[in-house]
mmCIF file of C-alpha atoms and ligand atoms in Angstrom:
data_model
loop_
_atom_site.group_PDB
_atom_site.id
_atom_site.type_symbol
_atom_site.label_atom_id
_atom_site.label_comp_id
_atom_site.label_asym_id
_atom_site.label_seq_id
_atom_site.Cartn_x
_atom_site.Cartn_y
_atom_site.Cartn_z
ATOM 1 C CA MET A 297 19.930 -0.892 -11.682
ATOM 2 C CA ALA A 298 17.431 -1.689 -14.468
ATOM 3 C CA LYS A 299 13.763 -2.214 -12.901
ATOM 4 C CA PRO A 300 11.990 -5.415 -12.931
ATOM 5 C CA GLN A 301 9.623 -5.562 -15.788
ATOM 6 C CA VAL A 302 6.360 -7.266 -14.685
ATOM 7 C CA PHE A 303 3.381 -8.418 -16.469
ATOM 8 C CA VAL A 304 -0.239 -7.921 -15.059
ATOM 9 C CA SER A 305 -2.716 -10.411 -16.931
ATOM 10 C CA ARG A 306 -5.828 -8.047 -16.107
ATOM 11 C CA ASN A 307 -6.655 -4.360 -14.304
ATOM 12 C CA ILE A 308 -6.076 -4.717 -11.160
ATOM 13 C CA PRO A 309 -6.437 -2.454 -7.449
ATOM 14 C CA GLN A 310 -5.052 0.680 -7.531
ATOM 15 C CA ALA A 311 -3.038 -0.609 -4.338
ATOM 16 C CA GLY A 312 -1.279 -3.237 -6.155
ATOM 17 C CA LEU A 313 -0.812 -1.673 -9.413
ATOM 18 C CA ALA A 314 1.004 1.624 -7.418
ATOM 19 C CA LEU A 315 3.137 -1.127 -4.608
ATOM 20 C CA LEU A 316 4.695 -2.299 -8.581
ATOM 21 C CA ARG A 317 4.498 0.842 -10.370
ATOM 22 C CA ALA A 318 6.990 2.375 -7.436
ATOM 23 C CA HIS A 319 9.111 -0.610 -7.862
ATOM 24 C CA CYS A 320 9.095 -2.114 -11.580
ATOM 25 C CA GLU A 321 8.412 -0.986 -14.977
ATOM 26 C CA VAL A 322 4.648 -2.743 -15.126
ATOM 27 C CA SER A 323 2.702 -3.452 -18.218
ATOM 28 C CA VAL A 324 -0.929 -4.237 -17.454
ATOM 29 C CA TRP A 325 -3.726 -6.172 -20.237
ATOM 30 C CA PRO A 326 -6.033 -3.481 -21.592
ATOM 31 C CA HIS A 327 -9.187 -5.774 -22.095
ATOM 32 C CA ASP A 328 -11.828 -6.717 -19.013
ATOM 33 C CA ARG A 329 -11.509 -10.352 -20.995
ATOM 34 C CA PRO A 330 -8.919 -12.502 -19.608
ATOM 35 C CA PRO A 331 -5.674 -12.938 -22.425
ATOM 36 C CA THR A 332 -5.707 -16.023 -24.289
ATOM 37 C CA THR A 333 -3.017 -18.301 -23.691
ATOM 38 C CA GLN A 334 -1.301 -16.908 -26.932
ATOM 39 C CA GLU A 335 -1.810 -13.499 -25.586
ATOM 40 C CA LEU A 336 -0.276 -14.139 -22.358
ATOM 41 C CA ILE A 337 3.121 -15.396 -24.068
ATOM 42 C CA ASP A 338 3.300 -12.699 -26.629
ATOM 43 C CA ASN A 339 2.465 -9.896 -23.784
ATOM 44 C CA ALA A 340 4.896 -11.633 -20.919
ATOM 45 C CA ARG A 341 7.498 -11.936 -23.322
ATOM 46 C CA GLY A 342 10.788 -10.324 -21.928
ATOM 47 C CA LYS A 343 9.433 -9.884 -18.139
ATOM 48 C CA ASP A 344 11.167 -10.990 -15.135
ATOM 49 C CA ALA A 345 7.211 -11.245 -13.223
ATOM 50 C CA LEU A 346 3.519 -11.875 -14.109
ATOM 51 C CA VAL A 347 1.351 -11.298 -11.666
ATOM 52 C CA CYS A 348 -1.991 -13.364 -13.421
ATOM 53 C CA LEU A 349 -5.347 -14.227 -12.036
ATOM 54 C CA LEU A 350 -7.293 -17.873 -11.832
ATOM 55 C CA THR A 351 -8.289 -17.425 -15.065
ATOM 56 C CA GLU A 352 -5.163 -17.618 -16.696
ATOM 57 C CA ARG A 353 -3.441 -21.308 -16.846
ATOM 58 C CA ILE A 354 0.618 -21.329 -16.344
ATOM 59 C CA ASP A 355 2.050 -24.726 -17.534
ATOM 60 C CA ALA A 356 5.128 -26.045 -18.382
ATOM 61 C CA ALA A 357 4.587 -25.042 -21.907
ATOM 62 C CA VAL A 358 3.717 -20.950 -20.953
ATOM 63 C CA LEU A 359 6.520 -20.929 -18.541
ATOM 64 C CA ALA A 360 8.641 -22.521 -21.135
ATOM 65 C CA ALA A 361 7.726 -20.145 -23.644
ATOM 66 C CA LEU A 362 8.625 -17.059 -21.375
ATOM 67 C CA PRO A 363 12.431 -17.846 -20.418
ATOM 68 C CA SER A 364 13.234 -14.768 -18.665
ATOM 69 C CA LEU A 365 10.031 -15.264 -15.535
ATOM 70 C CA LYS A 366 11.312 -15.678 -12.933
ATOM 71 C CA ILE A 367 8.196 -14.892 -10.679
ATOM 72 C CA VAL A 368 4.529 -15.606 -11.036
ATOM 73 C CA ALA A 369 2.307 -14.179 -8.054
ATOM 74 C CA ASN A 370 -0.850 -15.673 -8.672
ATOM 75 C CA VAL A 371 -4.046 -13.152 -7.130
ATOM 76 C CA ALA A 372 -5.688 -15.419 -5.564
ATOM 77 C CA VAL A 373 -5.233 -18.020 -2.785
ATOM 78 C CA GLY A 374 -6.079 -21.017 -4.936
ATOM 79 C CA TYR A 375 -3.426 -21.448 -7.282
ATOM 80 C CA ASP A 376 -4.878 -24.628 -9.188
ATOM 81 C CA ASN A 377 -4.168 -22.625 -12.476
ATOM 82 C CA VAL A 378 -0.399 -22.570 -12.050
ATOM 83 C CA ASP A 379 1.448 -25.630 -12.054
ATOM 84 C CA LEU A 380 3.403 -25.560 -9.507
ATOM 85 C CA THR A 381 5.483 -28.984 -9.964
ATOM 86 C CA ALA A 382 6.702 -27.394 -13.434
ATOM 87 C CA ALA A 383 7.330 -23.669 -11.879
ATOM 88 C CA THR A 384 9.393 -25.548 -9.409
ATOM 89 C CA GLN A 385 11.062 -27.348 -11.846
ATOM 90 C CA ALA A 386 12.106 -24.612 -14.011
ATOM 91 C CA GLY A 387 13.111 -22.292 -11.545
ATOM 92 C CA VAL A 388 10.169 -19.833 -11.048
ATOM 93 C CA VAL A 389 8.659 -19.062 -7.622
ATOM 94 C CA VAL A 390 4.651 -19.125 -7.218
ATOM 95 C CA THR A 391 3.033 -17.033 -5.290
ATOM 96 C CA ASN A 392 -0.683 -16.618 -3.805
ATOM 97 C CA THR A 393 -2.901 -14.274 -1.639
ATOM 98 C CA PRO A 394 -3.831 -16.660 1.836
ATOM 99 C CA GLY A 395 -5.554 -15.297 4.682
ATOM 100 C CA VAL A 396 -7.041 -11.667 3.530
ATOM 101 C CA LEU A 397 -10.128 -13.442 2.185
ATOM 102 C CA ASP A 398 -11.386 -15.652 4.437
ATOM 103 C CA ASP A 399 -14.469 -14.106 5.861
ATOM 104 C CA THR A 400 -15.082 -12.897 2.528
ATOM 105 C CA THR A 401 -15.856 -15.861 1.262
ATOM 106 C CA ALA A 402 -17.656 -17.061 4.350
ATOM 107 C CA ASP A 403 -19.527 -14.544 4.119
ATOM 108 C CA LEU A 404 -20.630 -15.210 0.985
ATOM 109 C CA ALA A 405 -21.150 -18.533 1.529
ATOM 110 C CA PHE A 406 -23.583 -18.088 4.238
ATOM 111 C CA ALA A 407 -25.525 -15.424 1.594
ATOM 112 C CA LEU A 408 -25.654 -18.442 -0.874
ATOM 113 C CA ILE A 409 -27.225 -20.756 1.938
ATOM 114 C CA LEU A 410 -29.768 -18.218 2.765
ATOM 115 C CA ALA A 411 -30.461 -17.140 -0.779
ATOM 116 C CA THR A 412 -30.693 -20.952 -1.538
ATOM 117 C CA ALA A 413 -32.981 -21.906 1.426
ATOM 118 C CA ARG A 414 -35.254 -18.885 1.645
ATOM 119 C CA ARG A 415 -35.441 -18.852 -2.393
ATOM 120 C CA VAL A 416 -34.567 -14.997 -2.288
ATOM 121 C CA VAL A 417 -33.523 -14.707 -5.686
ATOM 122 C CA GLU A 418 -36.978 -16.486 -6.703
ATOM 123 C CA ALA A 419 -38.920 -14.069 -4.658
ATOM 124 C CA ASP A 420 -36.883 -10.791 -5.897
ATOM 125 C CA ALA A 421 -37.942 -11.549 -9.439
ATOM 126 C CA LEU A 422 -41.490 -12.721 -8.378
ATOM 127 C CA THR A 423 -41.370 -8.931 -6.674
ATOM 128 C CA ARG A 424 -40.531 -7.327 -9.830
ATOM 129 C CA SER A 425 -42.496 -9.123 -12.179
ATOM 130 C CA GLY A 426 -45.905 -7.010 -11.850
ATOM 131 C CA ARG A 427 -47.141 -10.600 -10.992
ATOM 132 C CA TRP A 428 -47.556 -11.037 -7.374
ATOM 133 C CA THR A 429 -50.645 -10.753 -6.262
ATOM 134 C CA GLY A 430 -50.309 -10.620 -2.451
ATOM 135 C CA TRP A 431 -49.351 -12.429 0.376
ATOM 136 C CA GLY A 432 -49.594 -16.282 0.298
ATOM 137 C CA ILE A 433 -49.840 -18.832 2.962
ATOM 138 C CA MET A 434 -48.728 -20.696 0.497
ATOM 139 C CA GLN A 435 -46.115 -18.515 -1.499
ATOM 140 C CA LEU A 436 -42.233 -19.479 -1.824
ATOM 141 C CA LEU A 437 -41.868 -21.435 1.082
ATOM 142 C CA GLY A 438 -38.237 -22.570 1.765
ATOM 143 C CA HIS A 439 -36.127 -24.504 4.247
ATOM 144 C CA ASP A 440 -35.493 -23.090 7.601
ATOM 145 C CA VAL A 441 -31.454 -22.212 8.275
ATOM 146 C CA HIS A 442 -31.439 -21.577 11.930
ATOM 147 C CA HIS A 443 -31.115 -24.899 14.170
ATOM 148 C CA ALA A 444 -30.444 -27.139 10.849
ATOM 149 C CA THR A 445 -27.664 -29.284 10.461
ATOM 150 C CA LEU A 446 -24.609 -27.622 8.482
ATOM 151 C CA GLY A 447 -22.199 -30.076 7.115
ATOM 152 C CA ILE A 448 -18.558 -28.147 6.259
ATOM 153 C CA ILE A 449 -16.564 -30.362 4.027
ATOM 154 C CA GLY A 450 -12.645 -28.715 3.707
ATOM 155 C CA PHE A 451 -11.828 -27.007 7.989
ATOM 156 C CA GLY A 452 -9.332 -24.686 6.973
ATOM 157 C CA ARG A 453 -9.922 -21.390 7.794
ATOM 158 C CA ILE A 454 -12.466 -20.467 5.434
ATOM 159 C CA GLY A 455 -14.294 -23.733 6.246
ATOM 160 C CA ARG A 456 -14.553 -22.810 10.374
ATOM 161 C CA GLY A 457 -15.277 -18.952 9.054
ATOM 162 C CA VAL A 458 -18.723 -20.673 8.227
ATOM 163 C CA ALA A 459 -18.883 -22.513 10.986
ATOM 164 C CA ARG A 460 -18.360 -19.404 13.300
ATOM 165 C CA ARG A 461 -21.159 -17.589 10.908
ATOM 166 C CA ALA A 462 -23.270 -21.120 11.955
ATOM 167 C CA ARG A 463 -23.555 -20.267 15.699
ATOM 168 C CA GLY A 464 -25.265 -16.877 14.918
ATOM 169 C CA PHE A 465 -28.183 -19.046 13.579
ATOM 170 C CA GLU A 466 -27.560 -22.437 16.080
ATOM 171 C CA MET A 467 -26.506 -24.737 13.518
ATOM 172 C CA THR A 468 -25.268 -27.983 14.621
ATOM 173 C CA VAL A 469 -22.182 -28.161 13.068
ATOM 174 C CA LEU A 470 -20.533 -31.310 11.422
ATOM 175 C CA TYR A 471 -17.327 -31.067 9.747
ATOM 176 C CA HIS A 472 -14.819 -33.670 7.609
ATOM 177 C CA ASP A 473 -11.234 -32.602 6.058
ATOM 178 C CA ALA A 474 -8.218 -35.096 5.364
ATOM 179 C CA LEU A 475 -7.044 -33.597 8.840
ATOM 180 C CA ARG A 476 -8.962 -33.453 12.304
ATOM 181 C CA ALA A 477 -9.274 -30.073 13.809
ATOM 182 C CA PRO A 478 -7.709 -29.310 17.093
ATOM 183 C CA GLU A 479 -9.910 -30.410 20.014
ATOM 184 C CA ASP A 480 -9.414 -26.704 21.534
ATOM 185 C CA VAL A 481 -11.009 -25.577 17.271
ATOM 186 C CA GLU A 482 -13.298 -27.935 17.676
ATOM 187 C CA ARG A 483 -14.335 -26.970 20.964
ATOM 188 C CA SER A 484 -14.571 -23.007 20.371
ATOM 189 C CA LEU A 485 -16.275 -23.882 17.118
ATOM 190 C CA GLU A 486 -18.833 -26.476 18.266
ATOM 191 C CA ALA A 487 -18.042 -28.446 15.437
ATOM 192 C CA ARG A 488 -17.842 -32.128 15.139
ATOM 193 C CA TYR A 489 -15.627 -33.977 12.983
ATOM 194 C CA VAL A 490 -17.610 -36.896 11.243
ATOM 195 C CA THR A 491 -16.532 -39.446 8.248
ATOM 196 C CA LEU A 492 -17.504 -37.807 4.773
ATOM 197 C CA ASP A 493 -20.387 -41.016 4.381
ATOM 198 C CA GLU A 494 -21.610 -39.658 7.513
ATOM 199 C CA LEU A 495 -21.834 -35.740 6.757
ATOM 200 C CA LEU A 496 -23.405 -36.299 3.473
ATOM 201 C CA ARG A 497 -26.100 -38.367 5.200
ATOM 202 C CA GLN A 498 -27.115 -36.049 8.220
ATOM 203 C CA SER A 499 -27.051 -32.329 6.914
ATOM 204 C CA ASP A 500 -29.499 -30.616 5.559
ATOM 205 C CA PHE A 501 -26.707 -27.811 4.140
ATOM 206 C CA ILE A 502 -23.221 -28.928 2.578
ATOM 207 C CA SER A 503 -20.776 -26.125 2.297
ATOM 208 C CA LEU A 504 -17.727 -26.708 0.193
ATOM 209 C CA HIS A 505 -13.970 -25.602 1.533
ATOM 210 C CA VAL A 506 -11.637 -27.967 -0.116
ATOM 211 C CA PRO A 507 -9.043 -26.945 -2.705
ATOM 212 C CA LEU A 508 -9.467 -28.295 -5.893
ATOM 213 C CA LEU A 509 -6.207 -31.238 -5.863
ATOM 214 C CA PRO A 510 -6.876 -35.190 -7.788
ATOM 215 C CA GLN A 511 -8.365 -36.649 -4.825
ATOM 216 C CA THR A 512 -10.899 -33.203 -4.913
ATOM 217 C CA HIS A 513 -12.034 -33.996 -8.189
ATOM 218 C CA HIS A 514 -15.675 -34.543 -8.384
ATOM 219 C CA LEU A 515 -15.481 -35.202 -4.774
ATOM 220 C CA ILE A 516 -19.445 -34.396 -4.668
ATOM 221 C CA ASP A 517 -20.312 -37.306 -7.566
ATOM 222 C CA ALA A 518 -23.811 -38.830 -8.690
ATOM 223 C CA ALA A 519 -22.895 -41.284 -5.443
ATOM 224 C CA ALA A 520 -22.258 -38.392 -2.886
ATOM 225 C CA LEU A 521 -25.118 -36.605 -3.563
ATOM 226 C CA GLY A 522 -27.276 -40.091 -3.420
ATOM 227 C CA LYS A 523 -26.531 -40.125 0.069
ATOM 228 C CA MET A 524 -27.249 -36.638 0.609
ATOM 229 C CA LYS A 525 -31.158 -35.913 2.280
ATOM 230 C CA ARG A 526 -33.731 -35.112 -0.596
ATOM 231 C CA THR A 527 -34.346 -31.946 1.495
ATOM 232 C CA ALA A 528 -30.314 -31.075 1.298
ATOM 233 C CA ILE A 529 -28.914 -28.194 -0.022
ATOM 234 C CA VAL A 530 -25.313 -27.798 -1.591
ATOM 235 C CA VAL A 531 -23.098 -24.756 -1.773
ATOM 236 C CA ASN A 532 -19.651 -24.056 -3.349
ATOM 237 C CA THR A 533 -17.582 -21.315 -3.029
ATOM 238 C CA SER A 534 -14.037 -23.608 -3.476
ATOM 239 C CA ARG A 535 -13.135 -24.401 -6.946
ATOM 240 C CA GLY A 536 -15.920 -25.476 -9.943
ATOM 241 C CA PRO A 537 -14.491 -29.347 -10.185
ATOM 242 C CA VAL A 538 -15.241 -29.848 -6.759
ATOM 243 C CA ILE A 539 -18.706 -31.363 -7.764
ATOM 244 C CA ASP A 540 -19.598 -33.235 -10.981
ATOM 245 C CA GLU A 541 -21.348 -30.593 -12.294
ATOM 246 C CA ALA A 542 -23.383 -33.078 -14.793
ATOM 247 C CA ALA A 543 -24.296 -35.225 -11.999
ATOM 248 C CA LEU A 544 -25.591 -32.073 -9.654
ATOM 249 C CA VAL A 545 -28.105 -30.961 -12.756
ATOM 250 C CA ALA A 546 -29.267 -34.381 -12.477
ATOM 251 C CA ALA A 547 -30.123 -34.691 -8.897
ATOM 252 C CA LEU A 548 -31.379 -31.083 -8.653
ATOM 253 C CA LYS A 549 -33.687 -32.160 -11.534
ATOM 254 C CA GLU A 550 -34.526 -36.055 -10.226
ATOM 255 C CA GLY A 551 -35.546 -34.371 -6.893
ATOM 256 C CA THR A 552 -32.224 -36.372 -5.443
ATOM 257 C CA ILE A 553 -31.392 -33.044 -3.090
ATOM 258 C CA ALA A 554 -33.217 -30.089 -2.788
ATOM 259 C CA GLY A 555 -30.995 -27.126 -3.957
ATOM 260 C CA ALA A 556 -27.865 -25.898 -5.006
ATOM 261 C CA GLY A 557 -25.909 -22.168 -4.481
ATOM 262 C CA LEU A 558 -23.458 -21.875 -6.559
ATOM 263 C CA ASP A 559 -20.039 -19.535 -7.065
ATOM 264 C CA VAL A 560 -18.150 -21.600 -8.958
ATOM 265 C CA TYR A 561 -18.720 -24.318 -12.135
ATOM 266 C CA GLU A 562 -16.376 -26.787 -13.794
ATOM 267 C CA HIS A 563 -15.670 -24.560 -16.828
ATOM 268 C CA GLU A 564 -15.745 -21.391 -15.933
ATOM 269 C CA PRO A 565 -17.923 -19.118 -17.660
ATOM 270 C CA ARG A 566 -19.660 -22.072 -19.212
ATOM 271 C CA LEU A 567 -22.514 -23.640 -17.281
ATOM 272 C CA ALA A 568 -23.426 -26.896 -17.742
ATOM 273 C CA PRO A 569 -26.767 -27.892 -20.006
ATOM 274 C CA GLY A 570 -29.644 -27.992 -18.031
ATOM 275 C CA LEU A 571 -27.974 -25.839 -14.881
ATOM 276 C CA ALA A 572 -29.233 -21.948 -15.778
ATOM 277 C CA ALA A 573 -32.621 -23.312 -16.046
ATOM 278 C CA LEU A 574 -33.429 -24.807 -12.792
ATOM 279 C CA PRO A 575 -34.754 -22.644 -10.297
ATOM 280 C CA ASN A 576 -34.168 -24.145 -6.724
ATOM 281 C CA THR A 577 -30.630 -22.973 -7.724
ATOM 282 C CA VAL A 578 -28.734 -19.613 -6.928
ATOM 283 C CA LEU A 579 -25.680 -19.097 -9.243
ATOM 284 C CA LEU A 580 -23.116 -16.473 -9.147
ATOM 285 C CA PRO A 581 -20.703 -15.418 -11.239
ATOM 286 C CA HIS A 582 -17.303 -16.975 -8.325
ATOM 287 C CA ILE A 583 -17.394 -13.778 -6.600
ATOM 288 C CA GLY A 584 -16.891 -15.384 -2.926
ATOM 289 C CA SER A 585 -13.738 -12.556 -2.709
ATOM 290 C CA ALA A 586 -15.099 -9.474 -4.302
ATOM 291 C CA SER A 587 -15.379 -7.228 -2.029
ATOM 292 C CA ILE A 588 -13.787 -3.944 -2.553
ATOM 293 C CA ALA A 589 -11.615 -4.002 0.479
ATOM 294 C CA THR A 590 -10.540 -7.898 -0.126
ATOM 295 C CA ARG A 591 -9.651 -7.432 -3.226
ATOM 296 C CA SER A 592 -7.780 -4.060 -3.057
ATOM 297 C CA LYS A 593 -5.566 -6.198 -0.158
ATOM 298 C CA MET A 594 -5.113 -9.560 -2.409
ATOM 299 C CA ALA A 595 -3.539 -7.360 -4.939
ATOM 300 C CA GLU A 596 -1.722 -5.777 -2.696
ATOM 301 C CA MET A 597 -0.308 -8.353 -1.394
ATOM 302 C CA ALA A 598 0.452 -10.523 -5.094
ATOM 303 C CA ALA A 599 2.460 -6.832 -5.438
ATOM 304 C CA GLN A 600 4.247 -7.182 -1.970
ATOM 305 C CA ASN A 601 5.754 -10.459 -3.131
ATOM 306 C CA VAL A 602 7.509 -9.269 -6.566
ATOM 307 C CA VAL A 603 8.188 -6.135 -5.059
ATOM 308 C CA THR A 604 9.795 -7.945 -1.797
ATOM 309 C CA PHE A 605 10.956 -11.239 -4.482
ATOM 310 C CA PHE A 606 13.794 -8.356 -6.504
ATOM 311 C CA ALA A 607 14.310 -6.572 -3.707
ATOM 312 C CA GLY A 608 16.280 -9.772 -2.610
ATOM 313 C CA GLY A 609 13.661 -10.729 0.329
ATOM 314 C CA VAL A 610 11.952 -14.348 0.507
ATOM 315 C CA PRO A 611 8.153 -13.499 -0.362
ATOM 316 C CA PRO A 612 5.862 -13.788 2.107
ATOM 317 C CA ASN A 613 3.516 -16.598 0.492
ATOM 318 C CA ALA A 614 6.155 -18.326 -1.458
ATOM 319 C CA LEU A 615 4.376 -21.594 -2.425
ATOM 320 C CA ASN A 616 7.931 -23.085 -3.449
ATOM 321 C CA PRO A 617 10.109 -21.205 -1.329
ATOM 322 C CA ASP A 618 13.012 -23.732 -1.987
ATOM 323 C CA VAL A 619 13.175 -22.844 -5.736
ATOM 324 C CA LEU A 620 14.954 -19.123 -3.874
ATOM 325 C CA GLY A 621 18.609 -20.917 -4.186
ATOM 326 C CA ARG A 622 18.130 -21.665 -7.669
ATOM 327 C CA VAL A 623 15.463 -19.348 -9.446
ATOM 328 C CA ARG A 624 15.832 -18.329 -13.523
ATOM 329 C CA ARG A 625 18.506 -15.659 -13.709
HETATM 330 C C1 DGY B 931 -9.196 -17.806 -4.782
HETATM 331 O O1 DGY B 931 -8.468 -16.693 -4.183
HETATM 332 O O2 DGY B 931 -8.867 -18.822 -4.932
HETATM 333 C C2 DGY B 931 -10.810 -17.360 -4.938
HETATM 334 O O3 DGY B 931 -11.930 -18.306 -5.935
HETATM 335 C C3 DGY B 931 -10.904 -15.780 -5.382
HETATM 336 O O4 DGY B 931 -10.440 -14.783 -4.901
#
């Protein structure tokens, strides 16, 4: 029997490619940059499976242009880049990579909390610059993280991981989520459920861990920023459009809040005008899950979903398993 044909939209870690190559005919996009939509269509034409990244937008038009496609394996836990409704209607299985990146992303959220509060990037630049004149009692004063109040918006696996880390810093942890966590989880993480309003008003640090949905788009807008303490620091490792980035720039300029640590942006890789020039920000290029081990696990997980599907099984991370009985053939 002919092997399934797979297009991989970027060079991914070897563990994933090796697993795919053991079972499928694999072609890989050869460039560092993402393919354009037309390039994606041209390269995936006639393929049975697509292994893609969050930079690829897989919508109804792309699915219609690729009628042979049966499965889309997204190498990310967030799948807002894939129109799941359109895929389900078209009879295409969609999978993601949950679970394996939680601790790595929670680590990075904490790195942003610390780096922004303690002005680590500014301090590093001063040390290297040759302009450092020696220890100064008024130099680079920041905000304490220990014993501060951390507000976590979105209390899923990653949000809870951040709460777990906050205990080591003896922080007071508040959280808000559409669903309240079970009592034993709240107790073990010493996290208190509050309304969004309360969280915005009481927190010294606000860390975002919600998926991008119509309900979370611009969740942090000018009104939300206006409710925060003037000393508050906002950290985002979820998805950029959860924050109204132009409103954030205005709030940071006007001193409505003290700082922001961002790993994600509203229009990646572009930044909102003025953001890059603000000293009270730490700006990372979407590296939340970027550890060697985690990216390797993500690639392997995506590959396993594809391999399981073509072996006739249920892909372990299928987002629309109902499609399995009526997949395009
Ligand atoms: C995800 O998985 O959704 C991250 O943003 C990239 O690892």
